Structures are given as C-alpha cells and as structure tokens.
C-alpha cells in the first residue's frame, strides 16, 4: 500500500514537472517560430502559430541592421572578464575574511554584505562618472572594469572556507607553506564545487546584462548582444521576426554551453542554492 501511494505521488510530481517544462519551453519555441515568419504573419490577428513558408529574412536583416560580430566579441570579452576576475579576487577576499584576523575585518565584511542589499542601478551614476573621468566611456573596458569583485561570491566562498578544518592549514604551516600557498594549493581545490557555481552564476549574469551596457556605451561597435538587440526595437514600429532572430542568435552560445556542461551547470546551481 505504501509503495502504491509513493508511486502515485511520483507520478503526480513528474506530471507537474513535465507541464512546467513545457510551459517554460513555450516562449522559446514561440521566439524561434516568430523568427521564421514574415512581418505580416508575426502581427496577424487571429494569431498564426506556424509560418506558411519558413523564411530566414529575419536573420539576414538582423545581421544587416546591427553589428552582430562586434556584439558577440564584446559580450564574450565582458563575460570572461566579469567571471575570471571576480572568481580570483573574491576567493582571495573570502579566504582572508575566513582565516586571517585583522582589525576591522568583521565591519568590513558587513559593509561588503550590505552592498548585496543595494539594487545595481544605484551604482550606475557614480560608476558612469568614474568611467567618464577615466576616459572609458564607449569602450569595451568600461563593460567589465567596474565588476572586478562579487560580494555574493565573497560571502559564499567565505562560508565554504570557514567549514574547512583548520588542522589542514596547521599541517601545511608545519610543512613550510606560506598563506598564499595554503590558499592556492590547499583551500581552493577543496571549494571547487563552489567555484563552479560562481562561474556559472557570473557567466549567466554577464551574458544577459542589459542596463549597464546601454548606459556606458552608445557606439554600435562597443555594444553587447543584449544592448545591441534592444536597438532593434523602434519607436515607429518593431519588426518582430528580426527582433526574435536577433534574440535567438544571442542565446545560441549559452544553449550550446549548457548542453556541453549540463551536469556541472545543474550541480553548480543546486549546490549554491543549498549552501547559500
């Protein structure tokens, strides 16, 4: 009887998950179908779900009307920089907060945590003024230079470092290791799962970021995919097949990465959620 009840519960759970998965896939499928329609089909009432004759005009026009090669390159550079540097610097800061005692460390850590409670748009004005003073407006460097450290990554890694036995460090000190060697050779390998989670989160955020690239760069050659696609929306009317084609081309790299690193992706997100 208990086994039968358990099977029914599992069946219901699987049905709910399947329905949820389909619901999440519908917008993506709609985007792909719309990108293959004509403008008339995309705006027709009643709604036309499938194109009569699939056309790649939207993709051709999206490439013609924008600087997609530049968008891709700028996005890749920005995403890599916004991932590599925060992982390196945040892990260093997290190790210092977890293991090194210095005056004001607790207060400084609280200040870093307080940054997590402030919405990102609050920082845009001072960041823009700093970029302007440095002459970095309308440059690719401005996309990532203000994001060299992540308060969330610092907090998460600190929690992991604090959970590691201090006996390992004491043994390393007896073997002649200095603090940096302990951090690099002993501590970092032990928090590899957390690093994977942070890389995934940072990469997703950097790839999809819209507001800051729109604010700091107005030159088409310096825009990212998200901000470049936003320019395809016109106040006089929007060519939806072109817009959907641009959106699809923007998400293709992330889809490919997801299928390649699917296991690490799921484990990293789940791991960060349970630990955080």
XYZ file of C-alpha atoms in Angstrom:
276
model
C 0.000 0.000 0.000
C 2.788 2.401 0.910
C 4.613 1.539 -2.320
C 1.471 2.244 -4.369
C 0.984 5.620 -2.668
C 4.616 6.509 -3.296
C 4.261 5.658 -6.987
C 1.171 7.858 -7.277
C 2.992 10.757 -5.645
C 5.963 10.319 -8.004
C 3.587 10.207 -10.969
C 1.916 13.447 -9.921
C 5.296 15.118 -9.341
C 6.549 14.026 -12.774
C 3.361 15.265 -14.455
C 3.744 18.655 -12.753
C 7.412 18.844 -13.786
C 6.586 17.935 -17.393
C 3.857 20.580 -17.564
C 6.227 23.154 -16.030
C 8.970 22.248 -18.521
C 6.562 22.648 -21.446
C 5.374 25.992 -20.071
C 8.976 27.215 -19.881
C 9.726 25.999 -23.405
C 6.729 27.724 -24.996
C 8.301 31.242 -25.084
C 11.497 29.836 -26.627
C 9.569 27.864 -29.258
C 7.440 30.935 -29.983
C 10.618 33.004 -30.451
C 12.029 30.510 -32.972
C 8.755 30.259 -34.899
C 8.335 34.039 -34.995
C 11.874 34.473 -36.319
C 10.891 32.331 -39.316
C 7.709 34.276 -40.107
C 7.096 37.298 -42.287
C 6.219 40.586 -40.594
C 2.587 40.158 -41.646
C 2.383 36.662 -40.180
C 4.014 37.795 -36.924
C 1.409 40.533 -36.355
C -1.610 38.819 -37.828
C -4.880 38.579 -35.867
C -6.038 35.903 -35.171
C -2.618 34.602 -34.198
C -0.805 32.471 -36.751
C 1.248 29.920 -34.856
C 3.304 28.489 -37.730
C 4.753 30.257 -40.776
C 3.340 29.245 -44.165
C 6.828 29.171 -45.651
C 9.710 29.452 -43.134
C 11.962 32.350 -44.081
C 15.399 33.378 -42.837
C 14.782 37.021 -43.747
C 14.696 37.933 -40.053
C 18.212 36.581 -39.500
C 19.586 38.282 -42.599
C 18.021 41.622 -41.654
C 19.172 41.336 -38.027
C 22.760 40.936 -39.212
C 22.406 43.756 -41.751
C 20.794 46.192 -39.328
C 23.260 45.614 -36.494
C 26.868 44.787 -35.676
C 26.446 41.182 -34.568
C 30.132 40.188 -34.939
C 31.048 43.112 -32.660
C 28.205 42.274 -30.281
C 29.425 38.707 -29.915
C 33.061 39.696 -29.398
C 32.207 42.420 -26.858
C 29.883 40.089 -24.962
C 32.471 37.306 -24.831
C 35.179 39.671 -23.597
C 32.866 41.220 -20.991
C 31.538 37.852 -19.804
C 35.005 36.326 -19.463
C 36.374 39.327 -17.573
C 33.311 39.525 -15.312
C 33.774 35.860 -14.495
C 37.532 35.377 -14.175
C 38.371 38.441 -12.079
C 35.504 38.106 -9.563
C 36.360 34.434 -9.043
C 40.020 35.244 -8.385
C 39.614 38.390 -6.276
C 36.508 37.222 -4.399
C 38.160 33.934 -3.460
C 41.165 35.838 -2.109
C 38.947 38.171 -0.108
C 36.833 35.267 1.152
C 39.925 33.390 2.357
C 41.178 36.498 4.146
C 37.841 37.031 5.909
C 37.572 33.358 6.863
C 41.099 32.676 8.064
C 43.070 35.898 8.614
C 42.234 38.062 11.605
C 42.908 41.793 11.172
C 41.449 44.966 12.740
C 38.038 45.841 11.343
C 37.600 42.583 9.428
C 34.069 41.984 10.737
C 32.968 45.547 9.986
C 34.468 45.394 6.502
C 32.709 42.101 5.797
C 29.383 43.584 6.947
C 29.926 46.520 4.576
C 30.539 44.100 1.710
C 27.353 42.213 2.580
C 25.416 45.478 2.665
C 26.330 46.037 -0.987
C 24.290 42.919 -1.829
C 21.189 44.654 -0.448
C 21.506 47.685 -2.724
C 19.974 47.482 -6.245
C 22.547 47.687 -9.039
C 21.022 50.833 -10.649
C 22.049 52.804 -7.540
C 25.699 52.334 -8.555
C 25.279 53.309 -12.205
C 25.612 57.080 -11.723
C 28.877 57.026 -9.694
C 30.253 54.291 -11.955
C 29.455 56.320 -15.059
C 31.138 59.395 -13.535
C 34.237 57.310 -12.770
C 34.336 55.892 -16.307
C 33.928 59.409 -17.712
C 36.817 60.736 -15.613
C 38.993 57.855 -16.790
C 38.004 58.386 -20.424
C 36.499 54.906 -20.700
C 33.002 55.807 -21.921
C 32.211 53.986 -25.188
C 34.908 51.376 -24.641
C 34.766 47.622 -24.127
C 36.855 48.030 -20.959
C 34.048 50.013 -19.323
C 31.768 46.982 -19.625
C 33.725 44.952 -17.065
C 36.239 47.153 -15.220
C 33.679 48.091 -12.528
C 32.847 44.440 -11.762
C 36.154 43.024 -10.582
C 34.753 41.592 -7.364
C 31.459 39.972 -6.409
C 30.039 40.442 -2.880
C 27.910 37.310 -3.325
C 30.931 35.227 -4.367
C 32.904 36.590 -1.415
C 30.113 35.662 1.000
C 29.575 32.176 -0.470
C 33.262 31.250 -0.555
C 33.820 32.575 2.962
C 31.179 30.151 4.204
C 32.971 27.277 2.486
C 36.409 28.286 3.759
C 35.091 28.527 7.317
C 33.788 24.968 7.048
C 37.220 23.538 6.242
C 39.156 22.044 9.126
C 41.898 24.286 10.494
C 44.093 21.229 11.047
C 44.807 21.199 7.310
C 46.242 24.706 7.489
C 48.247 23.922 10.603
C 49.739 20.878 8.908
C 50.568 22.990 5.843
C 52.298 25.598 8.001
C 54.415 22.855 9.591
C 55.369 21.766 6.064
C 56.617 25.279 5.348
C 53.722 26.711 3.305
C 53.052 30.453 3.373
C 49.460 31.859 3.418
C 49.270 32.177 -0.382
C 50.452 28.611 -0.919
C 47.859 27.376 1.570
C 45.149 29.358 -0.225
C 46.183 28.237 -3.715
C 47.202 24.620 -3.204
C 45.096 23.543 -0.224
C 41.954 25.657 0.105
C 40.913 26.356 -3.484
C 40.814 22.677 -4.564
C 38.550 21.955 -1.587
C 35.955 24.531 -2.710
C 35.961 23.552 -6.390
C 32.202 22.919 -6.407
C 31.532 26.414 -5.084
C 33.849 27.908 -7.701
C 31.904 26.100 -10.442
C 28.648 27.530 -9.090
C 30.077 31.040 -9.005
C 31.451 30.743 -12.557
C 28.027 29.672 -13.817
C 26.188 32.457 -11.986
C 28.666 35.145 -13.055
C 28.706 33.984 -16.670
C 24.908 33.982 -16.893
C 24.652 37.418 -15.336
C 27.395 38.935 -17.507
C 25.994 37.450 -20.727
C 22.462 38.736 -20.093
C 23.255 42.129 -18.534
C 21.368 44.916 -20.276
C 21.239 48.175 -18.314
C 24.925 48.940 -17.776
C 25.979 48.263 -21.417
C 23.160 50.556 -22.600
C 24.260 53.314 -20.220
C 28.022 53.252 -20.714
C 28.201 52.638 -24.483
C 26.248 54.292 -27.278
C 28.534 53.277 -30.141
C 27.195 50.180 -32.006
C 30.708 48.725 -32.233
C 31.019 48.714 -28.426
C 27.624 47.227 -27.527
C 26.936 43.754 -26.203
C 24.331 41.320 -27.511
C 21.645 42.358 -25.029
C 22.046 46.094 -25.606
C 22.505 45.642 -29.363
C 19.278 43.673 -29.673
C 17.482 46.405 -27.725
C 18.345 48.827 -30.529
C 16.293 46.712 -32.948
C 13.155 47.984 -31.187
C 11.965 51.157 -32.890
C 9.534 53.804 -31.630
C 7.864 53.782 -35.032
C 7.300 50.030 -35.122
C 9.089 46.781 -34.435
C 9.933 44.115 -36.971
C 9.257 41.147 -34.716
C 10.835 38.445 -36.932
C 14.073 40.470 -36.965
C 13.908 41.032 -33.199
C 13.242 37.345 -32.482
C 16.009 36.274 -34.867
C 18.457 38.534 -33.035
C 17.330 37.173 -29.671
C 17.742 33.592 -30.861
C 21.258 34.247 -32.150
C 22.110 35.792 -28.793
C 21.049 32.756 -26.752
C 22.586 30.093 -29.033
C 26.060 30.199 -27.370
C 24.544 29.740 -23.906
C 22.411 26.841 -25.151
C 25.492 25.143 -26.604
C 27.421 25.676 -23.360
C 24.509 24.292 -21.368
C 24.437 21.042 -23.342
C 28.214 20.682 -23.123
C 28.405 21.374 -19.381
C 24.891 20.271 -18.438
C 25.966 18.161 -15.457
C 28.247 20.841 -13.992
C 25.621 23.507 -14.660
C 22.860 21.721 -12.725
C 25.156 20.641 -9.895
C 26.605 24.114 -9.545
C 23.231 25.866 -9.350
C 21.810 23.273 -6.929
C 24.963 23.368 -4.806
C 24.984 27.164 -4.498
C 21.289 27.170 -3.563
C 21.661 24.593 -0.781
C 24.856 26.077 0.641
C 23.770 29.719 0.413
